[in-house]
PDB file of N, CA and C and ligand atoms in Angstrom:
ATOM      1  N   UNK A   1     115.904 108.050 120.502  1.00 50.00           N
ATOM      2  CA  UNK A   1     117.346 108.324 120.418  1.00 50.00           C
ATOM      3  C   UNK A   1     117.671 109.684 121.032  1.00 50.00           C
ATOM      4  N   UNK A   2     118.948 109.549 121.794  1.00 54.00           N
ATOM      5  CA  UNK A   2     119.008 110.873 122.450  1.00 54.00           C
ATOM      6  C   UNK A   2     119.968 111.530 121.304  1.00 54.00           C
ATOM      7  N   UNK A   3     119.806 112.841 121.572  1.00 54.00           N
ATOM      8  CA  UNK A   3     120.630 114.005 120.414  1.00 54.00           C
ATOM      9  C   UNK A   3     121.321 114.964 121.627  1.00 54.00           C
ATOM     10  N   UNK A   4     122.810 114.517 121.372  1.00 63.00           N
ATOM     11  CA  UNK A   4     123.523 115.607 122.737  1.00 63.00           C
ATOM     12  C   UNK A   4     123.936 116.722 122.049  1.00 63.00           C
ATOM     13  N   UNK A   5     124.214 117.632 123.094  1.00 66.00           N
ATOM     14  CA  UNK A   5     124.124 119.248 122.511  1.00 66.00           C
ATOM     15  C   UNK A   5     125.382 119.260 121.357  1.00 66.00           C
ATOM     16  N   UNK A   6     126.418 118.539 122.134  1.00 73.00           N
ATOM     17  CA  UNK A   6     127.517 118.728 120.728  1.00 73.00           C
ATOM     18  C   UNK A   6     127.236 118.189 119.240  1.00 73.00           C
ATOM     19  N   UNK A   7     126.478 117.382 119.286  1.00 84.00           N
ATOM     20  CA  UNK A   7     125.703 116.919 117.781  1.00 84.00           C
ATOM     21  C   UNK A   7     125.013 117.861 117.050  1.00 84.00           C
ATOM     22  N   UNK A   8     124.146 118.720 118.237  1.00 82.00           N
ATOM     23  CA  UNK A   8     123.251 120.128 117.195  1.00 82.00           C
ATOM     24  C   UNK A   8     124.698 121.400 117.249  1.00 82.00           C
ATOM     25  N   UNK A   9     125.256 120.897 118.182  1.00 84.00           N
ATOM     26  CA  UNK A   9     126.129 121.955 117.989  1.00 84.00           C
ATOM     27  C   UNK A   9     126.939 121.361 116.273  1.00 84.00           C
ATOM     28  N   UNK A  10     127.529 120.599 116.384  1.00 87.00           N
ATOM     29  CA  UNK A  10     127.709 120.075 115.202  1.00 87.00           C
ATOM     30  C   UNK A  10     127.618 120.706 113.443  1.00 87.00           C
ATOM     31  N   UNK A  11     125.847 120.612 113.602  1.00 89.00           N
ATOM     32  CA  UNK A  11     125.513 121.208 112.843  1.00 89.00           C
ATOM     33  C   UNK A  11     125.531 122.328 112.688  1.00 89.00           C
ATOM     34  N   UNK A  12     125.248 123.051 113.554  1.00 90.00           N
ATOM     35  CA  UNK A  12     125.552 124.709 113.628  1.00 90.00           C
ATOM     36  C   UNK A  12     126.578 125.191 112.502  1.00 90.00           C
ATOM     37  N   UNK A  13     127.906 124.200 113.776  1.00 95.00           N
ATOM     38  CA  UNK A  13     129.140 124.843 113.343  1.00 95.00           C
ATOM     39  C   UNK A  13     129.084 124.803 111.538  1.00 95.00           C
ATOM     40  N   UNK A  14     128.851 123.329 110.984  1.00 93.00           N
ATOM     41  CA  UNK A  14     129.067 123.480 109.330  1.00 93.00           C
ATOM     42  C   UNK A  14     128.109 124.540 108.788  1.00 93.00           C
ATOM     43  N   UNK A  15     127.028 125.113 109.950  1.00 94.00           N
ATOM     44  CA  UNK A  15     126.501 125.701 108.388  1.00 94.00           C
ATOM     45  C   UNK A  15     126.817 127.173 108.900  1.00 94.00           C
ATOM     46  N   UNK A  16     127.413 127.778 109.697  1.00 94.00           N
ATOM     47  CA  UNK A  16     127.486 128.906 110.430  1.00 94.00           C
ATOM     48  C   UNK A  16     129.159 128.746 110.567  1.00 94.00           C
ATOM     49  N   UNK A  17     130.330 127.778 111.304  1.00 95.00           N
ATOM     50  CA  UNK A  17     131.612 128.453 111.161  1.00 95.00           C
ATOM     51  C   UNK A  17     131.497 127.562 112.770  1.00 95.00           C
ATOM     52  N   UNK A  18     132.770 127.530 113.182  1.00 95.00           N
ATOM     53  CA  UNK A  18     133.303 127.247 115.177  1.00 95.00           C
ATOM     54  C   UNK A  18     133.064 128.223 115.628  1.00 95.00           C
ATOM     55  N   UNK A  19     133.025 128.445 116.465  1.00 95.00           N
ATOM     56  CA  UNK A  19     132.928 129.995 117.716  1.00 95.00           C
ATOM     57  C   UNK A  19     133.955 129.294 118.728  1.00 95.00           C
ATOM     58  N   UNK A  20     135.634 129.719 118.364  1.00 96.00           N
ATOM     59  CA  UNK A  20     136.648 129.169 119.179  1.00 96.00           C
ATOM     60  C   UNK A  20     136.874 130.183 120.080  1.00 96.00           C
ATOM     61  N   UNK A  21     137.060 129.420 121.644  1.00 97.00           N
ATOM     62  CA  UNK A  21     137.405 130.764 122.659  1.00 97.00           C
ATOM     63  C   UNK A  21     139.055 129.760 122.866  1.00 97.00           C
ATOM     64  N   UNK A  22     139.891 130.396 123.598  1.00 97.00           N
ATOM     65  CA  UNK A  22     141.134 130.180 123.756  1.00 97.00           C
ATOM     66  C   UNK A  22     140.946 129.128 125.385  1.00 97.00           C
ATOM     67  N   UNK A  23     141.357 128.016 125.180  1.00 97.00           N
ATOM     68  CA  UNK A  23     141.093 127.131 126.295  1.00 97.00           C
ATOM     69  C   UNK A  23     142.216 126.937 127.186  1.00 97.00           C
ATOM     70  N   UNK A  24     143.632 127.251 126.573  1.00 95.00           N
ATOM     71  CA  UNK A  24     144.539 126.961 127.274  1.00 95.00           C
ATOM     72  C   UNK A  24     146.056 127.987 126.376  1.00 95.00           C
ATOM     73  N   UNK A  25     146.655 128.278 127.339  1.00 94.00           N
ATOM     74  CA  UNK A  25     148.019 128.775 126.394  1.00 94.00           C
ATOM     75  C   UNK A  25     149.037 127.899 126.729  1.00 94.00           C
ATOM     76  N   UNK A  26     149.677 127.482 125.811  1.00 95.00           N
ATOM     77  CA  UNK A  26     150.282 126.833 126.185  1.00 95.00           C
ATOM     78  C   UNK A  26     152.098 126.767 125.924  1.00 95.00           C
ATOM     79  N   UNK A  27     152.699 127.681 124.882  1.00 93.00           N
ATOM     80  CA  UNK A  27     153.457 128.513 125.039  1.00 93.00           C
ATOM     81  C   UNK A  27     153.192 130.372 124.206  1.00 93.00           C
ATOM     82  N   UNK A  28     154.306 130.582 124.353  1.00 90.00           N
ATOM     83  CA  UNK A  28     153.966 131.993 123.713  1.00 90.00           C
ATOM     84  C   UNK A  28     153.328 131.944 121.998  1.00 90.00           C
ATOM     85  N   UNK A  29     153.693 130.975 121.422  1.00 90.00           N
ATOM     86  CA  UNK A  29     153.523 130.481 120.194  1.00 90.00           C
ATOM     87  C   UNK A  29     152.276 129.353 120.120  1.00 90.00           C
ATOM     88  N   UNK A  30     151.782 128.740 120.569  1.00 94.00           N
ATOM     89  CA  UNK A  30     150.912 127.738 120.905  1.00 94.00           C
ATOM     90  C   UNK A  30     149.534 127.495 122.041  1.00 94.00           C
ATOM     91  N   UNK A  31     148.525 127.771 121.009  1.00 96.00           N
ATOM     92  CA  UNK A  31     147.410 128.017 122.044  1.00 96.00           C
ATOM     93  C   UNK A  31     146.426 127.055 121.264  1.00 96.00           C
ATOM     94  N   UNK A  32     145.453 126.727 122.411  1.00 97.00           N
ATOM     95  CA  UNK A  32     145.059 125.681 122.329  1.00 97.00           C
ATOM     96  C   UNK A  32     143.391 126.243 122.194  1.00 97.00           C
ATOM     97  N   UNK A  33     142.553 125.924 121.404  1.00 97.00           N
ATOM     98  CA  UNK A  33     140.832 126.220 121.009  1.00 97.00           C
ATOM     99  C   UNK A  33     139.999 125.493 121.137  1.00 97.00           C
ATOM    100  N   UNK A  34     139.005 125.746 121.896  1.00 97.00           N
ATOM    101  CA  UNK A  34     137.371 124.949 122.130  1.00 97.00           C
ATOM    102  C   UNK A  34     136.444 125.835 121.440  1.00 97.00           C
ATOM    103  N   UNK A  35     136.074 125.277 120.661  1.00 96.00           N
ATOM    104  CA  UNK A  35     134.557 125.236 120.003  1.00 96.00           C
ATOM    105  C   UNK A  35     133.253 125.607 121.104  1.00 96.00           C
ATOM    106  N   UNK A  36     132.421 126.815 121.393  1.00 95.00           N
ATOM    107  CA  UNK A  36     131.979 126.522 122.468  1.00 95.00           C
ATOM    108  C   UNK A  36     130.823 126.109 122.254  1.00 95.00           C
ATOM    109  N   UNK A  37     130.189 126.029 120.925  1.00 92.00           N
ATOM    110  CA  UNK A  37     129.157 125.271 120.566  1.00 92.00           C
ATOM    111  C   UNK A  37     129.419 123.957 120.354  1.00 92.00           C
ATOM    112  N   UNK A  38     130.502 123.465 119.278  1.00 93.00           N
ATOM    113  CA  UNK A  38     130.692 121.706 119.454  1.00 93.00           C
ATOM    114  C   UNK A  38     131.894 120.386 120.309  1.00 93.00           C
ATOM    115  N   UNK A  39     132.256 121.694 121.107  1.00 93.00           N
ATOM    116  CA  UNK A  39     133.113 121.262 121.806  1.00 93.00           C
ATOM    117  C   UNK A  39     134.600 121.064 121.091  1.00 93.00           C
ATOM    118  N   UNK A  40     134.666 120.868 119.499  1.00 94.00           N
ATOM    119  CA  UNK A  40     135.187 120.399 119.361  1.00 94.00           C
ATOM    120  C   UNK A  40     136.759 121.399 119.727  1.00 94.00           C
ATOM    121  N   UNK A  41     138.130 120.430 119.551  1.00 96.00           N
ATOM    122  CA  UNK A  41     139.372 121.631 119.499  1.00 96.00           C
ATOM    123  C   UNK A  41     140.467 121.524 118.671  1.00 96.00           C
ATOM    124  N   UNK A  42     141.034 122.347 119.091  1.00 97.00           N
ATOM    125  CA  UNK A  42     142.112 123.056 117.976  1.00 97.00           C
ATOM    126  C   UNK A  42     143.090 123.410 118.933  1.00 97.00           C
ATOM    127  N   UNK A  43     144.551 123.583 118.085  1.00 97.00           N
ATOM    128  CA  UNK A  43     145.679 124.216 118.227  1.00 97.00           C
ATOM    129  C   UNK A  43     146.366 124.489 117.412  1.00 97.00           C
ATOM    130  N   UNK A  44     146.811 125.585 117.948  1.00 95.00           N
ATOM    131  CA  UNK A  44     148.114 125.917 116.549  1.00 95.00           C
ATOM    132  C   UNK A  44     149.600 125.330 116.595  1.00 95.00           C
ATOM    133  N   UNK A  45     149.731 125.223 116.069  1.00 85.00           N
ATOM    134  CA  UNK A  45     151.580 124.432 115.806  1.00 85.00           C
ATOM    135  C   UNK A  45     152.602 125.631 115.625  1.00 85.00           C
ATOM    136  N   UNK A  46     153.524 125.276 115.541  1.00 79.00           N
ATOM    137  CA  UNK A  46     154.644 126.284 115.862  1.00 79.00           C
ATOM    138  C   UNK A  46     154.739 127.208 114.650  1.00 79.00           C
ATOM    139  N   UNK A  47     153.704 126.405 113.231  1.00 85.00           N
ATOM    140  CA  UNK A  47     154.522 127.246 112.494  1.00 85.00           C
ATOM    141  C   UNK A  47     153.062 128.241 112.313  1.00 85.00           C
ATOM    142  N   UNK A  48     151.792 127.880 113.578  1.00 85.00           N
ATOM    143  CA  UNK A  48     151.441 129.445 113.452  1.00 85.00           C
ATOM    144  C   UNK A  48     150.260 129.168 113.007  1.00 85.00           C
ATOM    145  N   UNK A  49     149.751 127.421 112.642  1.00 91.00           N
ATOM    146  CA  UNK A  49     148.655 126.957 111.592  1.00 91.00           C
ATOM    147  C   UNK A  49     147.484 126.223 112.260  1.00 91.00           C
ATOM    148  N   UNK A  50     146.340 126.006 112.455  1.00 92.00           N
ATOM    149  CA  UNK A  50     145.261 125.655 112.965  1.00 92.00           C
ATOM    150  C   UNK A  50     145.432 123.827 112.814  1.00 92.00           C
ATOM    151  N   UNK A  51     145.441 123.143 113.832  1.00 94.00           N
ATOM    152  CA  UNK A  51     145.611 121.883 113.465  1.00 94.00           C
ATOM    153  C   UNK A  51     144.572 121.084 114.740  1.00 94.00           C
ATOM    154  N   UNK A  52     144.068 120.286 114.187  1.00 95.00           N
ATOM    155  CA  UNK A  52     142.961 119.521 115.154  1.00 95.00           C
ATOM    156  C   UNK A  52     143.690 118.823 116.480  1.00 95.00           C
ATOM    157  N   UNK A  53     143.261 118.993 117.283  1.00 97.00           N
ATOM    158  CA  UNK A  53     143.969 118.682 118.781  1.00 97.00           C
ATOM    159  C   UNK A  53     143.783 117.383 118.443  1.00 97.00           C
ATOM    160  N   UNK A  54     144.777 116.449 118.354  1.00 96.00           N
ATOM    161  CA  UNK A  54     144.456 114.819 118.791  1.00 96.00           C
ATOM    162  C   UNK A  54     144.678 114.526 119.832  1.00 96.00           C
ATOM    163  N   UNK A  55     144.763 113.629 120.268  1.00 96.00           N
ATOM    164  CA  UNK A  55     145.444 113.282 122.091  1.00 96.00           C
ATOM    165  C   UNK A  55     146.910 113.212 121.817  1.00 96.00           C
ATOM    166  N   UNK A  56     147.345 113.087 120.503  1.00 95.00           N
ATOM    167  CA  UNK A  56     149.048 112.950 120.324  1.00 95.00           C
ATOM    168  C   UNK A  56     149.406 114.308 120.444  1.00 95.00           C
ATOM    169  N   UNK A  57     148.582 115.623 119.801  1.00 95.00           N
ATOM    170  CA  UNK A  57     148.970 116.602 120.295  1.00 95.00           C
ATOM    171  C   UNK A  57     148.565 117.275 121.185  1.00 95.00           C
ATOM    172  N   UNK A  58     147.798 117.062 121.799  1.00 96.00           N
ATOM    173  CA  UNK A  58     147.738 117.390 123.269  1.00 96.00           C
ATOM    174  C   UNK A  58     148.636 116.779 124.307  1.00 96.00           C
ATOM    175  N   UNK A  59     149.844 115.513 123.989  1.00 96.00           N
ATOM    176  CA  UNK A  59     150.655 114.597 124.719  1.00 96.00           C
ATOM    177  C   UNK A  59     151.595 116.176 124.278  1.00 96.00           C
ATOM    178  N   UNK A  60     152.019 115.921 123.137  1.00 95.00           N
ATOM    179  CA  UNK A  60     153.029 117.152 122.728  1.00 95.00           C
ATOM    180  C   UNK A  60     152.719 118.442 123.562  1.00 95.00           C
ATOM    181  N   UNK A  61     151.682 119.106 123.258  1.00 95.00           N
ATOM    182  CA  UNK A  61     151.372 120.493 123.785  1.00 95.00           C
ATOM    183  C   UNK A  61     151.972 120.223 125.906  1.00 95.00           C
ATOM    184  N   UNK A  62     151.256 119.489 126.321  1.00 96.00           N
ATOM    185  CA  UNK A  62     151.262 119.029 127.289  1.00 96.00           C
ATOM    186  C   UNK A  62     153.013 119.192 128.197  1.00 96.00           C
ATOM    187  N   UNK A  63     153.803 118.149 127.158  1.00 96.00           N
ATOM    188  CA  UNK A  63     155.581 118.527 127.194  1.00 96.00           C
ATOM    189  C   UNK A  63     156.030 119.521 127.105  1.00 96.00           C
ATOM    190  N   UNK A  64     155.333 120.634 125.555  1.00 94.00           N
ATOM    191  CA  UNK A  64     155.945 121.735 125.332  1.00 94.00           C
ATOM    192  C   UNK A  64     155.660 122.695 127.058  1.00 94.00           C
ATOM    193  N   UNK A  65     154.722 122.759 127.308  1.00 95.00           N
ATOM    194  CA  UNK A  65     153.866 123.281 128.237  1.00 95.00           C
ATOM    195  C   UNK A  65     154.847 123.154 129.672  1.00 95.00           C
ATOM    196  N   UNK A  66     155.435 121.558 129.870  1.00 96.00           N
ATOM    197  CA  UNK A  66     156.085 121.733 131.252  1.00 96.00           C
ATOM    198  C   UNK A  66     157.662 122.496 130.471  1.00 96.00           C
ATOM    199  N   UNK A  67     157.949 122.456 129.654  1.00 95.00           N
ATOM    200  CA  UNK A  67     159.376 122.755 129.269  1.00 95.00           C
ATOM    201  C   UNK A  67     159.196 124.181 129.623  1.00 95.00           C
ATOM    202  N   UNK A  68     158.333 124.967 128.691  1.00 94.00           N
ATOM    203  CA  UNK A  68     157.758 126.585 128.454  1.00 94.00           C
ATOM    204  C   UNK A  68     157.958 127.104 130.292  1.00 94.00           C
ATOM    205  N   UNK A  69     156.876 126.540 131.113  1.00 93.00           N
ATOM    206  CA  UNK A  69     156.812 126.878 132.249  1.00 93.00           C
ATOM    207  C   UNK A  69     158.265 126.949 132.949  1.00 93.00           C
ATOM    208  N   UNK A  70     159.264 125.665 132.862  1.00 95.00           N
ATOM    209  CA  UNK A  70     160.246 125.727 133.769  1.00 95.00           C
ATOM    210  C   UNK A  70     161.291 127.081 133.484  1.00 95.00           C
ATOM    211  N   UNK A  71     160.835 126.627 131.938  1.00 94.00           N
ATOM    212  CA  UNK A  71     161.752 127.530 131.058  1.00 94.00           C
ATOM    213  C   UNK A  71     161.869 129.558 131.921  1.00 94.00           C
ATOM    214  N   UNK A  72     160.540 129.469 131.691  1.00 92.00           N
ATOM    215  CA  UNK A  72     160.032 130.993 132.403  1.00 92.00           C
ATOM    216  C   UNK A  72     160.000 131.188 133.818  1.00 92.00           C
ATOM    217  N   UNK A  73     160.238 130.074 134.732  1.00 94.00           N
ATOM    218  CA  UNK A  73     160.678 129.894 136.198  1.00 94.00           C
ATOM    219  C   UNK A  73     162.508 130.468 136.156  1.00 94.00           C
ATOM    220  N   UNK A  74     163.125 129.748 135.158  1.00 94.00           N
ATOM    221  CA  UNK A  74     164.387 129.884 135.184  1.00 94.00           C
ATOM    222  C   UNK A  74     164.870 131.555 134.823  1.00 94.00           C
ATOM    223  N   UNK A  75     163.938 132.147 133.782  1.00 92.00           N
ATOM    224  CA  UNK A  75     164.338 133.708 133.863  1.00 92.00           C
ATOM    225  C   UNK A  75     163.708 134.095 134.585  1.00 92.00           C
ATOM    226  N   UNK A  76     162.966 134.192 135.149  1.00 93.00           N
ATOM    227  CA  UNK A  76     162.123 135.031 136.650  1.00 93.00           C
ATOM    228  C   UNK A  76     163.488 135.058 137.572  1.00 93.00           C
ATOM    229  N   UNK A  77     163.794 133.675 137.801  1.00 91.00           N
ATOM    230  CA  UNK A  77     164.898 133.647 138.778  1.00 91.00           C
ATOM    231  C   UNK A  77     165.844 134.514 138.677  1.00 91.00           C
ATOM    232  N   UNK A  78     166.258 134.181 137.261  1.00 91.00           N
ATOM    233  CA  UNK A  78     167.981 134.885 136.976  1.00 91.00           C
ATOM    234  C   UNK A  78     167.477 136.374 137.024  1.00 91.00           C
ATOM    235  N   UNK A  79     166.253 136.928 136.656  1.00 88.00           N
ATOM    236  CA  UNK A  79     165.874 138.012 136.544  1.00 88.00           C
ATOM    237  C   UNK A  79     166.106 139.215 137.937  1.00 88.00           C
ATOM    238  N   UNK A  80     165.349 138.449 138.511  1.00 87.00           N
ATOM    239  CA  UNK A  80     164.749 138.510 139.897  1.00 87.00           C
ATOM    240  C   UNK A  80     167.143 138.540 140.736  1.00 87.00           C
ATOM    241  N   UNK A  81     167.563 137.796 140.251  1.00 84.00           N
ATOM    242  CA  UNK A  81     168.800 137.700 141.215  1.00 84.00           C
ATOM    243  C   UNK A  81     169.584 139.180 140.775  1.00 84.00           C
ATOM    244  N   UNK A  82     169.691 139.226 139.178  1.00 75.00           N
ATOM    245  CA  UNK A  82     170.429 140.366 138.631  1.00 75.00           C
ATOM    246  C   UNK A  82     169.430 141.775 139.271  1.00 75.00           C
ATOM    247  N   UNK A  83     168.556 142.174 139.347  1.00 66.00           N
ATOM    248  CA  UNK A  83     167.883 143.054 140.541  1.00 66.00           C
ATOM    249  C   UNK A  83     167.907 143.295 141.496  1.00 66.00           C
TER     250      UNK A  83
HETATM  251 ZN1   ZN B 101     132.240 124.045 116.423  1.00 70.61          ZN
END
């Protein structure tokens, strides 16, 4: 039987803790965490709280993410014109 690294990573993590590095930002409020031992991830929600990335919130993060971006295109602009 093969044993892939995220499985010993696995174990690690319960008996030692995650070792989360920041994988993605995704607004000013919402950042997204990989495990770099079990791969596994995380994000925080708006109200600030650690919640397991599903693919439903990564669909969400994903939306917030194009809104956030246009959002910050649109004051660069207005920024950038009043200058
Ligand atoms: Zn982990």
């Amino acid at each position: 039987m093969k044993t892939s690294n995220s499985t010993f990573g696995r174990v690690l993590c319960s008996l030692f803790g995650h070792n989360y590095v920041v994988s993605r930002k995704v607004t000013l409020h919402i950042t997204e965490y990989q495990c770099t031992k079990c791969k596994c991830e995380m994000t925080t929600n708006e109200l600030g709280r650690m919640d397991v990335l599903t693919p439903e919130l990564k669909e969400i993060n994903e939306t917030l993410a194009k809104f956030y971006r246009r959002r910050q295109a649109i004051l660069e602009h207005t920024l950038q014109s009043v200058a």
